[in-house]
Structure formats: structure tokens, C-alpha cells
Tab-separated table of C-alpha atoms in Angstrom:
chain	number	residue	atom	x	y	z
A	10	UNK	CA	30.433	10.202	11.227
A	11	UNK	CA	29.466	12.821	8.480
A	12	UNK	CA	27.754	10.613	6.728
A	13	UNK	CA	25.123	9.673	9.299
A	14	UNK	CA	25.114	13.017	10.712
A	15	UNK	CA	23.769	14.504	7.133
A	16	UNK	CA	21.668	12.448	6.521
A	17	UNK	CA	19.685	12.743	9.705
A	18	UNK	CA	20.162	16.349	9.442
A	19	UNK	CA	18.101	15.739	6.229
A	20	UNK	CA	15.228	13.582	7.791
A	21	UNK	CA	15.065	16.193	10.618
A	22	UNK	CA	14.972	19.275	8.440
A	23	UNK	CA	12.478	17.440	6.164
A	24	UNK	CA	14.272	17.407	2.711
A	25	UNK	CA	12.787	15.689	-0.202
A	26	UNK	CA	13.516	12.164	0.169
A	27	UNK	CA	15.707	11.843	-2.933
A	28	UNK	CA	18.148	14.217	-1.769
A	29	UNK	CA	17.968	12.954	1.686
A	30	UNK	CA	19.602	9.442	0.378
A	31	UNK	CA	21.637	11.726	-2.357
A	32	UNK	CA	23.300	14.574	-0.580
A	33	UNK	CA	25.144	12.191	2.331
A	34	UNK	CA	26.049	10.218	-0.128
A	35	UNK	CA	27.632	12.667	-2.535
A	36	UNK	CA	29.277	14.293	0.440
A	37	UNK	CA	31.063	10.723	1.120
A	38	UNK	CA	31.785	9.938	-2.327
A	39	UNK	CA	33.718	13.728	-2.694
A	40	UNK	CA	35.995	12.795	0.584
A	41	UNK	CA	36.707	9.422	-0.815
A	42	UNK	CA	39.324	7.731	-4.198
A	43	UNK	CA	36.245	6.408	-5.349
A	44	UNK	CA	35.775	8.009	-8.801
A	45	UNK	CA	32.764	10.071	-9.580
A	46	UNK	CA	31.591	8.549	-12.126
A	47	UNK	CA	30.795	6.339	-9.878
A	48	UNK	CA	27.429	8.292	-8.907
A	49	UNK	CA	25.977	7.789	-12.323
A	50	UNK	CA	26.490	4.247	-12.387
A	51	UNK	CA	24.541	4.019	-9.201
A	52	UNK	CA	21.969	6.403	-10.297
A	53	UNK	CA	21.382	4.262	-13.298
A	54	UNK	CA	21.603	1.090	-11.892
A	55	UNK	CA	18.945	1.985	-9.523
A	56	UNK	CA	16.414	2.429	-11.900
A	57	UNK	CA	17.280	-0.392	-14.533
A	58	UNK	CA	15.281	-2.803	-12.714
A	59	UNK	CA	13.014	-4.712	-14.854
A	60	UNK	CA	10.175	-5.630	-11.875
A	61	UNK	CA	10.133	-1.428	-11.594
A	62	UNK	CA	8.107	-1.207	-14.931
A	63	UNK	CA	5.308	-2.619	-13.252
A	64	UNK	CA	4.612	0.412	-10.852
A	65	UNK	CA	3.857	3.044	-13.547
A	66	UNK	CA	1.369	0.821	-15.093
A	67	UNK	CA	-0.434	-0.411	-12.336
A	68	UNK	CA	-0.882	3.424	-11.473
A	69	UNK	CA	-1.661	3.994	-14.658
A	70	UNK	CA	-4.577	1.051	-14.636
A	71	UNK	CA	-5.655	2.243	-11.355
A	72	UNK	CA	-6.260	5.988	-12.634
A	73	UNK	CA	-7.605	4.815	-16.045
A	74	UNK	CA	-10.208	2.700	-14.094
A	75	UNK	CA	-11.356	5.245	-11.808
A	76	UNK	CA	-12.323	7.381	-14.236
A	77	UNK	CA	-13.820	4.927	-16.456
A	78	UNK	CA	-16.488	4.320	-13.837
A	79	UNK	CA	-15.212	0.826	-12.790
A	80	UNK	CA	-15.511	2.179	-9.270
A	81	UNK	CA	-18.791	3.076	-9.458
A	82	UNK	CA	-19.032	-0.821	-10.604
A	83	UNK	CA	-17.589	-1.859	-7.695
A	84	UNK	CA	-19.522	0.115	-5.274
A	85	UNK	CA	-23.052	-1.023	-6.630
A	86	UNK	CA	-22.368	-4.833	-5.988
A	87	UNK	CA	-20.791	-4.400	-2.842
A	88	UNK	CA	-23.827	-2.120	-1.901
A	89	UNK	CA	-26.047	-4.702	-3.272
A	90	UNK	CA	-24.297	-7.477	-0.889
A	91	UNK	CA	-24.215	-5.675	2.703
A	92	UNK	CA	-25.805	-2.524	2.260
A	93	UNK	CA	-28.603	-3.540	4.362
A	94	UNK	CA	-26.241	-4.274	7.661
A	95	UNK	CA	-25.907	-1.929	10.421
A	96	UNK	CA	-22.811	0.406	8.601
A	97	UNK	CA	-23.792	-0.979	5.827
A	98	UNK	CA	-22.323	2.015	3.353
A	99	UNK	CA	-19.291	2.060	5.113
A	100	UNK	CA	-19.083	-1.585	5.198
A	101	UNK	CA	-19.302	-1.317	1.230
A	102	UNK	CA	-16.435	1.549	1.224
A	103	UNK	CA	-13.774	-1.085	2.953
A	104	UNK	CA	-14.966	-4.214	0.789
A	105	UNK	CA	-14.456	-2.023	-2.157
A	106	UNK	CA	-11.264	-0.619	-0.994
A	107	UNK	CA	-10.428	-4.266	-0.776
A	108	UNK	CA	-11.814	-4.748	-4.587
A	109	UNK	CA	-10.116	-1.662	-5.964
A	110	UNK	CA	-6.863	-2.135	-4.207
A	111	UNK	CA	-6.430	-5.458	-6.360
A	112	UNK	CA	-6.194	-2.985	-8.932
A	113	UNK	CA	-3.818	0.188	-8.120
A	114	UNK	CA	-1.559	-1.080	-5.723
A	115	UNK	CA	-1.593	1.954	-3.987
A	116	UNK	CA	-2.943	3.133	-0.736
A	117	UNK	CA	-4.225	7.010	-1.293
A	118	UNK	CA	-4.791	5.923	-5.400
A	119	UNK	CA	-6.922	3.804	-3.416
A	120	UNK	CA	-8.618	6.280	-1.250
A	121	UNK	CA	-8.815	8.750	-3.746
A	122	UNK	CA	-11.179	6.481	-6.124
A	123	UNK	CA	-13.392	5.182	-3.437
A	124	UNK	CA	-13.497	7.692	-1.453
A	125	UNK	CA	-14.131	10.361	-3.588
A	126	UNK	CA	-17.667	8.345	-4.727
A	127	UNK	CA	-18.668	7.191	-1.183
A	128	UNK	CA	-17.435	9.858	1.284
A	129	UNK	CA	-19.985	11.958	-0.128
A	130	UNK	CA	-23.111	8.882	-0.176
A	131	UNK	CA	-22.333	8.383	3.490
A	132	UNK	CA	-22.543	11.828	4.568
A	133	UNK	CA	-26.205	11.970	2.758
A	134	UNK	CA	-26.672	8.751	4.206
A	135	UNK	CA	-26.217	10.552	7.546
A	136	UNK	CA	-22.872	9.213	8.843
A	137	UNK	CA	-20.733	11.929	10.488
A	138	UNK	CA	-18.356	13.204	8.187
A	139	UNK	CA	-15.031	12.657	10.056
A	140	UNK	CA	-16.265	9.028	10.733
A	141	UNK	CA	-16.960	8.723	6.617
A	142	UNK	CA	-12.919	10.105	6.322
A	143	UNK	CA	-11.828	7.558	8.845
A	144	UNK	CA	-13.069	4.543	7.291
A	145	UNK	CA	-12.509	5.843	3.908
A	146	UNK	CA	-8.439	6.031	4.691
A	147	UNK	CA	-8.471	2.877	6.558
A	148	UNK	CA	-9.982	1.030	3.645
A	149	UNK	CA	-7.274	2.617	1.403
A	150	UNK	CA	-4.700	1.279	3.569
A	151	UNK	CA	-5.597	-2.214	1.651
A	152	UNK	CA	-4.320	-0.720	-1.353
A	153	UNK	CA	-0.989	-1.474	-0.264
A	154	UNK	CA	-1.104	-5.318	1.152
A	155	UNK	CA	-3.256	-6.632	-1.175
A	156	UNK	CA	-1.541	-7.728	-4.675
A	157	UNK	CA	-0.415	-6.057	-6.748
A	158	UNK	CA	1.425	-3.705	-4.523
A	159	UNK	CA	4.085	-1.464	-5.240
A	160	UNK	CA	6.145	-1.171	-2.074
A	161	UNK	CA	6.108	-5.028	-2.540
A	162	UNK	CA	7.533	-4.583	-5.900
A	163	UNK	CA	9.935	-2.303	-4.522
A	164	UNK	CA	10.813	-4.646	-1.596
A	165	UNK	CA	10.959	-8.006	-3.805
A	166	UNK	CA	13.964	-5.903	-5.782
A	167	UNK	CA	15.809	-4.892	-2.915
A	168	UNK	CA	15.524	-7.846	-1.138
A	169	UNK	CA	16.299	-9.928	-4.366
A	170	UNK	CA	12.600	-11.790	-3.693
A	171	UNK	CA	9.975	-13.330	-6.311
A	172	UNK	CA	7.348	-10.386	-6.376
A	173	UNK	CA	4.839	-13.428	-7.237
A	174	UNK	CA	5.785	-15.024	-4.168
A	175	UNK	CA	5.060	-11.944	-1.924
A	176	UNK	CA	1.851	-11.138	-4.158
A	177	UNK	CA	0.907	-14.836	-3.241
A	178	UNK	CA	2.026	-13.811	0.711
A	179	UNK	CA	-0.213	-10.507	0.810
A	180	UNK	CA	-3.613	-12.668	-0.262
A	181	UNK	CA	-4.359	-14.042	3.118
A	182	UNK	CA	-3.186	-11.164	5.144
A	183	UNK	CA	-5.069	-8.906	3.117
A	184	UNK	CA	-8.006	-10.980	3.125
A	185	UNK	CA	-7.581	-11.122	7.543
A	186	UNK	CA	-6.874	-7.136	7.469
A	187	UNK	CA	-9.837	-6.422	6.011
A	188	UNK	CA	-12.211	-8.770	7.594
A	189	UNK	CA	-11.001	-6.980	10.930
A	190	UNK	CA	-11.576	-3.558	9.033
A	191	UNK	CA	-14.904	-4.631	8.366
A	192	UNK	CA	-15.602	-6.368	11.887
A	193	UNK	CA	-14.719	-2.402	13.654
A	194	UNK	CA	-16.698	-1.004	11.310
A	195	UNK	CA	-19.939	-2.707	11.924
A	196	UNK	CA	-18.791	-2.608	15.908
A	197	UNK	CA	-19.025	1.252	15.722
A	198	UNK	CA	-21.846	1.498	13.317
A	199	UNK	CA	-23.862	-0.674	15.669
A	200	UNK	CA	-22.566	1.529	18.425
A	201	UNK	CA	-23.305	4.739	17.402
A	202	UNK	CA	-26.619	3.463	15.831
A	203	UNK	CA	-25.249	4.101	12.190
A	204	UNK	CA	-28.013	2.069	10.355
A	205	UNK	CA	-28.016	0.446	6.662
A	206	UNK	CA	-30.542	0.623	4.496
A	207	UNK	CA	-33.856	-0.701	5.498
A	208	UNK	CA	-34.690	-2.544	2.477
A	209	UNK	CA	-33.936	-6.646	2.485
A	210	UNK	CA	-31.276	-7.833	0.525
A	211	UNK	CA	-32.427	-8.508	-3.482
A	212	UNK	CA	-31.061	-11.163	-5.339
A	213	UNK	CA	-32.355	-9.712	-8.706
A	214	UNK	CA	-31.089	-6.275	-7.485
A	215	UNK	CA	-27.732	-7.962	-6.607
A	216	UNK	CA	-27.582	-10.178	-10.206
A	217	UNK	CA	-28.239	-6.758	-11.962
A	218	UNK	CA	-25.420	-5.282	-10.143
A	219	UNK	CA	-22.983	-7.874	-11.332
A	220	UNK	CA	-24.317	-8.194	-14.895
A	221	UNK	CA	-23.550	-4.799	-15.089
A	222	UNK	CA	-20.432	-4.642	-13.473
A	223	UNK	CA	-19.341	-8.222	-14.823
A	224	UNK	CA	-16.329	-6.398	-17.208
A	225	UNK	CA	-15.226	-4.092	-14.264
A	226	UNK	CA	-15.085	-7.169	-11.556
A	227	UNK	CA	-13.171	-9.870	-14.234
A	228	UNK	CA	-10.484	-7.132	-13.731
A	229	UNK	CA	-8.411	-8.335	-10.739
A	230	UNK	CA	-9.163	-11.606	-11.732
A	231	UNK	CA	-7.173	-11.262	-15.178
A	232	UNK	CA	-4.656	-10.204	-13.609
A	233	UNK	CA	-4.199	-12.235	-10.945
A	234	UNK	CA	-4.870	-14.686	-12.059
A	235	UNK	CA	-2.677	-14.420	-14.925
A	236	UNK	CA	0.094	-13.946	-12.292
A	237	UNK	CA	-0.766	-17.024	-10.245
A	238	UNK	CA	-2.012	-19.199	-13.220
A	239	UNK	CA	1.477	-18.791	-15.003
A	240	UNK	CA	0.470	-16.762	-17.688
A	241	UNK	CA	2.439	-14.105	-17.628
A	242	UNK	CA	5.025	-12.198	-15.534
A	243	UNK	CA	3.679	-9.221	-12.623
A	244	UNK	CA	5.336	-7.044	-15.179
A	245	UNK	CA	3.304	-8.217	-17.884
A	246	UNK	CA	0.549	-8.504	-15.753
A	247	UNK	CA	0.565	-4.675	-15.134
A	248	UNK	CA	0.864	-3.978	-18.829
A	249	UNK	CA	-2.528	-6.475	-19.270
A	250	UNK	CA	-4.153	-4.417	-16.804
A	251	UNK	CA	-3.343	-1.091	-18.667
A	252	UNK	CA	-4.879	-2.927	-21.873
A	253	UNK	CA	-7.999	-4.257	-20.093
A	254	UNK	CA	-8.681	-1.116	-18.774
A	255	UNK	CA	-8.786	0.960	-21.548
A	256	UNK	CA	-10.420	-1.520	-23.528
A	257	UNK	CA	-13.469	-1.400	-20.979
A	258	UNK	CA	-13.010	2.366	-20.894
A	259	UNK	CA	-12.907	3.614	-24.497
A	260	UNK	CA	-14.772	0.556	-26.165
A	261	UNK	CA	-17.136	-1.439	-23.750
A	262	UNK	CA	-18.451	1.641	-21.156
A	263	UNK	CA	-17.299	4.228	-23.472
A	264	UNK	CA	-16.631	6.472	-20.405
A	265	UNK	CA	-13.400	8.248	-21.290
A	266	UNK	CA	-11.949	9.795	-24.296
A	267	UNK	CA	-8.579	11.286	-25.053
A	268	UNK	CA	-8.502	13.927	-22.227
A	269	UNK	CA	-9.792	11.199	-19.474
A	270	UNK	CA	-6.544	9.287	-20.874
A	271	UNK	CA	-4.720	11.762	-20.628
A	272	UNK	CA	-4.919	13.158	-17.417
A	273	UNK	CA	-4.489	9.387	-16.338
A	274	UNK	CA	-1.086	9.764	-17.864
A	275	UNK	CA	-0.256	12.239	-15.787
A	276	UNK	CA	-1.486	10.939	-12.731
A	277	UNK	CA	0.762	7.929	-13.183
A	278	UNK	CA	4.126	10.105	-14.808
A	279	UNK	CA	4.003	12.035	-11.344
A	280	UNK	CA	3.682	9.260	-8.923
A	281	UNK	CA	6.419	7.099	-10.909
A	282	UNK	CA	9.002	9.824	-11.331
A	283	UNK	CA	9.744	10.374	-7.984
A	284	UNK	CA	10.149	6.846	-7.483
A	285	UNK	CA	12.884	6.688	-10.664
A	286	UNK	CA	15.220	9.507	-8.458
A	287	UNK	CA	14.429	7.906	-4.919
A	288	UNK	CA	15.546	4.200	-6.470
A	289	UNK	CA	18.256	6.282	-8.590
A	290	UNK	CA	19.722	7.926	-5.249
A	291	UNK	CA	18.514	4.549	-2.489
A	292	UNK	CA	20.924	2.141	-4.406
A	293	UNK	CA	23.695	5.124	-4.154
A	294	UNK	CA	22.828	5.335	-0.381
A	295	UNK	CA	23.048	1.551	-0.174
A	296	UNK	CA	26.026	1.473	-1.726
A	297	UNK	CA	27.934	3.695	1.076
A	298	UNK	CA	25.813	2.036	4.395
A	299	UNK	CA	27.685	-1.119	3.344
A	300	UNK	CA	31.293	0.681	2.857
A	301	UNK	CA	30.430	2.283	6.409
A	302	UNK	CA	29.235	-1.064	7.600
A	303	UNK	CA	25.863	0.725	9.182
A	304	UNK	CA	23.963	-2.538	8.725
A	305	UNK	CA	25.920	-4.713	10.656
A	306	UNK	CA	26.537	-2.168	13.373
A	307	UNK	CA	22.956	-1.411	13.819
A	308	UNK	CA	22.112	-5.234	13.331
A	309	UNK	CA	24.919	-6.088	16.235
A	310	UNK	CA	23.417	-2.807	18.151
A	311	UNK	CA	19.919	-4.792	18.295
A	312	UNK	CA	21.356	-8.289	18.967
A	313	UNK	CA	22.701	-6.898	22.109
A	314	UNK	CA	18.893	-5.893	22.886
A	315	UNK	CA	17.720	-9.132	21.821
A	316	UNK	CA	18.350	-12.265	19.524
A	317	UNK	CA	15.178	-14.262	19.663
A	318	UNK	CA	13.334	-13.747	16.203
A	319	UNK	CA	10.489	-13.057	17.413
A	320	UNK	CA	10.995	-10.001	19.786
A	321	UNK	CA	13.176	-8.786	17.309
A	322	UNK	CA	10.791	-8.439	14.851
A	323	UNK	CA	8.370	-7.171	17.559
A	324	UNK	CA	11.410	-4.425	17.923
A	325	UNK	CA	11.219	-3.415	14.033
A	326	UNK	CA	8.004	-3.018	14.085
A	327	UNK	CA	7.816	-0.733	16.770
A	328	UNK	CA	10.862	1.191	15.058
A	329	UNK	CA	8.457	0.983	11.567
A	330	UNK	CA	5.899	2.270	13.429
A	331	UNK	CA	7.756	4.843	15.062
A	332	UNK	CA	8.899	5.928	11.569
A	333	UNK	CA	6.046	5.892	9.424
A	334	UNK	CA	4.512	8.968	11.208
A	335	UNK	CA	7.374	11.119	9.396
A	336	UNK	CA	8.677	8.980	6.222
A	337	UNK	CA	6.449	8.608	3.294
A	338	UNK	CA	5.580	4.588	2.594
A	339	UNK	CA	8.212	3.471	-0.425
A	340	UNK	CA	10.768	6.055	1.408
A	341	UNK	CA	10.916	3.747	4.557
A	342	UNK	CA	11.333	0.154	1.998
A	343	UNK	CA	13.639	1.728	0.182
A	344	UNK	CA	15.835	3.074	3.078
A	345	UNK	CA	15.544	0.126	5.786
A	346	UNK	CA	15.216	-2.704	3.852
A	347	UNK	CA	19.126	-2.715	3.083
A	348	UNK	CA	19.820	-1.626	6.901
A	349	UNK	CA	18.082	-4.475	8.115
A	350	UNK	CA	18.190	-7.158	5.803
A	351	UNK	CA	21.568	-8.307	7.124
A	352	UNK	CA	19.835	-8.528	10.779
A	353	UNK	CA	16.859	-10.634	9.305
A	354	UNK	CA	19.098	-13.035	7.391
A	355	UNK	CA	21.193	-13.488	10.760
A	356	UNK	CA	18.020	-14.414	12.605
A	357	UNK	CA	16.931	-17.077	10.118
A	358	UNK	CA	13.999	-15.160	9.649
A	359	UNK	CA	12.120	-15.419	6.110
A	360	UNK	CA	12.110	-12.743	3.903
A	361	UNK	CA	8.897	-12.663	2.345
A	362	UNK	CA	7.273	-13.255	5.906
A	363	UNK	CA	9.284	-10.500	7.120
A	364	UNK	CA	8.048	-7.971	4.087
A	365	UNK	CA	4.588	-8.562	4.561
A	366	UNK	CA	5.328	-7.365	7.824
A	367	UNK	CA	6.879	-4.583	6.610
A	368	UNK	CA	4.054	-3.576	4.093
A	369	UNK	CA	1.744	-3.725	7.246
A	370	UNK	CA	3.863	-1.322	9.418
A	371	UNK	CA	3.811	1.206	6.324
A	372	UNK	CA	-0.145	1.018	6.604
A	373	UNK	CA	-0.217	2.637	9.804
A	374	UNK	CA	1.953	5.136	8.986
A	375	UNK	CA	-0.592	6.080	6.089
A	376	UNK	CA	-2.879	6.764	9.241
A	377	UNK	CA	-1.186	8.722	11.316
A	378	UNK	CA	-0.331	12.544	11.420
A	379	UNK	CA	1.999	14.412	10.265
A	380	UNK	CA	2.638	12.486	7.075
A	381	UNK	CA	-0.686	10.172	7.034
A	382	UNK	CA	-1.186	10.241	3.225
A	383	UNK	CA	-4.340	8.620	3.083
A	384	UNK	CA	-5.635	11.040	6.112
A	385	UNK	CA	-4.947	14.184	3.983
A	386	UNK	CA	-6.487	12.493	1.143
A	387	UNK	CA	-9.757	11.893	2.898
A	388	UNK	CA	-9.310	15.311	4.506
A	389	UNK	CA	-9.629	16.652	1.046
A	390	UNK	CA	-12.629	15.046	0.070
A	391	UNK	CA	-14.938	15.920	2.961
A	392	UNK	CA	-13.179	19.050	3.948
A	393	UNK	CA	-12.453	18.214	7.304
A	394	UNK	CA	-9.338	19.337	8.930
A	395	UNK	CA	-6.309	16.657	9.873
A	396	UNK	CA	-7.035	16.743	13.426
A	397	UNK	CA	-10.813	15.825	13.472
A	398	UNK	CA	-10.266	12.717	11.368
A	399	UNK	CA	-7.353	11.775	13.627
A	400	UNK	CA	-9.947	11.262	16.448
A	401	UNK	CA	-12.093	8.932	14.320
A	402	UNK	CA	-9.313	6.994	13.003
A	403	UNK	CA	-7.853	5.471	16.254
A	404	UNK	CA	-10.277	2.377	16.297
A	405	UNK	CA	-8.688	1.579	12.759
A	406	UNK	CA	-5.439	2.012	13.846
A	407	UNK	CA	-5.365	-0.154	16.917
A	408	UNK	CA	-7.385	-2.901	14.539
A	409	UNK	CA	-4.385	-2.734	12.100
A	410	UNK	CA	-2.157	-3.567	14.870
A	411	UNK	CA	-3.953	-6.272	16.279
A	412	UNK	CA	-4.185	-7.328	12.741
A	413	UNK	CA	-0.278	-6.996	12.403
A	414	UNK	CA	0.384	-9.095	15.921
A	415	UNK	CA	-1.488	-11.822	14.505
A	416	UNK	CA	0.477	-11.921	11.447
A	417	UNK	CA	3.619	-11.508	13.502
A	418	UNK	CA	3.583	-13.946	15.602
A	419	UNK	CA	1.799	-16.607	13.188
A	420	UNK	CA	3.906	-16.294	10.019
A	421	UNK	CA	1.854	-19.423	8.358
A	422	UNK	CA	-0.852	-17.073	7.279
A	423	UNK	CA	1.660	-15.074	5.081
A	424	UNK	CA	3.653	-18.065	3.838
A	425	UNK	CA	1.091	-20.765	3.487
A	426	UNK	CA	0.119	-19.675	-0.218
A	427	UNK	CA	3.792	-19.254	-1.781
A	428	UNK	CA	4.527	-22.750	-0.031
A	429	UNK	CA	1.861	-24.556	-2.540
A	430	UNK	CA	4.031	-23.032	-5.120
């Protein structure tokens, strides 16, 4: 079939994603009655989803925030709280890759923010530097399970699911992934005799910390808790966020000015207009995998394999896994969700469980080379090359998949919160 054949001449021949969905698509749509008009329906369709507004402003709170100093906030109670354990520094990057990800809702926006401040302390500290990278992008994967998220929000439209439900799903998860994060990195700080800092933990040092980080830390917790408290939509949520931070910014901390703002503008413009032609071009795409009927034959193709639930979604995963080395994070949502929600609906399995599972896979393909975002991120920072931080990062990775087997094959701990609901 052309169709197929184009498009995974595309993937092969690594063409921006975009026109990887677009080009296959266009090709079918020329050899078919179907007018072509057609194509800007789709493309506009695509994009005219109200949940999508809440991307670019999350991105936009995230990069307002880091350069406000509400990072450095972060950083100082966290250091306050366990920067005496064994680790202890790199202990305080995952917690506040944990904090900050609550935030941006993205993984390398993530990595970028923390990592930027505490690569460097860690290095003077006297950690190795590809170790500092490693846990660096390992924290950052957080940025992407932990609510708000924006493959989530990308996901929830697809898949025609309450975003506030699968915010809700991601708390406990996230909460589990990085307590294992954590565990590994105090089990290799321990091992390789990476100490803390050998003063006692201070309670007035640790008030002062969060006195003066007490605007900075209410952040998450307006908007969250805004979500979850009814107050106002994940949408509206974002926009809050975008309001609370520069209100901390310009008028409480008085850390940025126009420029600062700016830049932060542009930060968030380039991440969200890619995603406005990928969703243009994926509902397009969509459109012609259910004239073709690819979903259904791929979803009989792995009933043949299997049809217990719960080796097929040990199956996916793999497949996710497999995938996430070469497709960028929101590429992979945006392309499988429609090819395999058919086979999840078949299987009685539930949706939001099944897209927390997805938003896991996605974090180890942020890890792994030749397309690990948050790896050339770190990379960046320290000025390491790909392959030494590679090395360092396996530990992570195999803790993110011990984390995701837990999570697989107990789906409670994603759905317990939404079912209070």
C-alpha cells in the first residue's frame, strides 16, 4: 500500500514529523474522489481544540518561572531538606525536577531549568560530570508524568478523555517514579561514596528557605489545586499559572523585565508551533488510517499474538519502547494513539490507565540515544558528549522500567485518584 509505504519511507529517512503524517496523506487524498478541500478542513480541525490552549501557556509559565528565579527557590528548600544525605545534591536535583515539573509540563523545559542551576553545583560539589547529566535528565523525565503534562493534554484530546482525570491519574505514579528515582540515586551515591554535605540538617536554615521561597512553592499548588478543587478548567488553570508567574516575576521578586518576558515568549511560540502543524497534519493522518482500516488490521495482527490484556499491554510497551529511541515524545501520542485505541477499547482496557502508561514509555525514550531529548539537553549543559552520559544513565533507565511494570501490572495506583472523583 502507498500509503504505508511513504510514510515509513518518511520515519526511515527522518523527515520532520509534520510532513511525515502530511505527505502520505496528501499522496492518498490526490489518488482518491475525496475533494481537496478536504485537507484544510482537517488541518484546521486539528488545531481547534480547546484543551490545546493549555500547552503554550504552561510553556510559557514554565519559561517565565525559570527565569524569574523560582528555580533557584526550589532548589534551596529541597537542599535544605536532604542535602545532608549521601547524594544529597543530586537527591535535591530529582525532588526538584519533581517540584518544577508541576509547573512546565515538559520533560527537557524541565531539565533545562534545573539542570542548568545544579549540573554545575554538583560538579563543584565533586560529583562526576556525566553522573551530574544522568540524574539531571532522569529527573526531567518527571516533567512529563507529573500534572500538568502536555502529551497528556494531547492524549486526553485524541482519546476523547477528561485531562483532569489523567492529571488526577499521573499524581501517584509520579509520586512512585520519583521515589524510585530518588531510591537509585542515593544507591549509587552511597556506592561510589558521593557524600552530602556534612553539616546536620537546620530547621531555622530550612524555615528560611521556605519563607523565602513561600510565593515560588504556592505555585503548583494554585494550580492544582485549582484543577482538583473545581475552580477552574486545566485550560484556565494554565492561563492562572501564566498570571501567577509574572506577578511573582515582575512585582514580588522583581527578577525579570520586558526582555526576560520576552524571550519567554519565544521559548513558548517555538515549542507550541510545531505542535499546531503536527496536530494540523495527525488528525489528517488519522483521518486516512481509518479509510485504510490500519487500526483494526494492526489491532487483529496483535490479537493473533495475544488477547489477554495484560500481555498485550506488556506488547505496546515494548513496541513504545522500541519507538521512542527514534520518534520525538508528542510525535509517538499523536501517531499511535489512534492506531491503537481501537485494540485497547477491544480489550476492555481503561483508557486513562492505559495513557499513563503511555506517558511512561515516552520517558524512556527521552533517555535513550539517538533522539533522547533530555540527554542532549544535559549534554549541553556540562559539555559532555552523548555517549558518555549514555553510560551513566542506564541505572535510571532500568529504574523507569521497573517503575513502569509496577504500574502495568497494578493499574489501581493510576486510577485510584480519578475514582474518588
Amino acid at each position: 500500500m502507498i500509503f504505508v509505504a511513504v510514510f515509513l519511507l518518511c520515519l526511515v529517512l527522518g523527515v520532520p514529523i509534520f510532513a511525515t503524517l502530511g505527505v502520505p496523506s496528501l499522496i492518498e487524498l490526490l489518488s482518491s474522489p475525496i475533494p481537496l478541500e478536504s485537507l484544510a478542513h482537517s488541518l484546521f480541525d486539528g488545531v481547534d481544540k480547546f484543551p490545546l490552549l493549555a500547552i503554550p501557556n504552561f510553556v510559557l509559565a514554565g519559561a517565565i518561572m525559570a527565569r524569574a528565579g523560582i528555580t533557584r527557590d526550589i532548589i534551596e528548600v529541597m537542599r535544605a531538606v536532604v542535602g545532608q544525605a549521601y547524594g544529597g545534591l543530586a537527591i535535591v536535583t530529582i525532588l526538584s525536577c519533581m517540584f518544577f515539573a508541576a509547573i512546565s509540563g515538559s520533560g527537557p523545559g524541565t531539565v533545562a531549568a534545573i539542570g542548568t542551576l545544579l549540573i554545575p553545583a554538583m560538579k563543584e560539589d565533586g560529583y562526576p560530570a556525566d553522573f551530574s547529566a544522568a540524574v539531571a535528565s532522569s529527573g526531567g523525565t518527571l516533567g512529563i508524568l507529573l500534572p500538568p503534562s502536555n502529551p497528556m493534554i494531547v492524549y486526553g484530546v485524541l482519546a476523547s478523555v477528561s485531562i483532569g482525570d489523567l492529571f488526577l491519574a499521573g499524581l501517584l505514579p509520579g509520586m512512585l517514579m520519583g521515589a524510585l528515582l530518588v531510591t537509585t540515586t542515593w544507591f549509587l551515591s552511597r556506592r561510589h561514596g558521593y557524600r552530602g554535605s556534612q553539616a546536620r540538617f537546620d530547621r531555622r536554615a530550612f524555615a528560611l528557605a521556605l519563607w523565602r521561597g513561600k510565593f515560588s512553592l504556592a505555585t503548583p499548588f494554585i494550580v492544582l489545586g485549582g484543577i482538583y478543587g473545581g475552580v477552574f478548567t486545566p485550560v484556565e488553570a494554565s492561563v492562572v499559572a501564566v498570571g501567577y508567574a509574572l506577578l511573582v516575576g515582575l512585582l514580588v521578586k522583581r527578577s525579570i523585565g520586558l526582555r526576560a518576558t520576552w524571550e519567554a515568549l519565544g521559548e513558548a511560540s517555538t515549542v507550541c508551533g510545531g505542535l499546531v502543524l503536527i496536530m494540523g497534519t495527525a488528525i489528517f493522518f488519522g483521518e486516512f488510517l481509518a479509510l485504510n482500516m490500519i487500526p483494526q488490521k494492526i489491532a487483529a495482527a496483535l490479537l493473533n499474538i495475544t488477547t489477554d490484556p495484560t500481555l498485550m499491554l506488556l506488547l505496546i510497551a515494548l513496541i513504545l519502547i522500541v519507538l521512542g529511541t527514534f520518534m520525538e515524545t508528542l510525535s509517538t501520542v499523536i501517531i499511535l494513539t489512534p492506531i491503537l485505541l481501537p485494540l485497547i477499547l477491544q480489550l476492555g482496557i481503561d483508557l486513562i490507565h492505559f495513557g499513563i502508561l503511555l506517558v511512561v514509555t515516552s520517558e524512556i525514550g527521552f533517555l535513550t540515544p539517538p533522539l533522547g531529548v533530555n540527554l542532549f539537553v544535559a549534554c549541553g549543559i556540562s559539555n559532555l558528549t552523548i555517549e558518555e552520559v549514555s553510560r551513566r544513565v542506564l541505572p535510571f533507565i532500568a529504574t523507569i522500567i521497573v517503575g513502569l511494570l509496577i504500574l502495568l501490572f497494578f493499574p489501581q495506583i493510576s486510577l485510584l485518584l480519578p475514582s474518588f472523583k
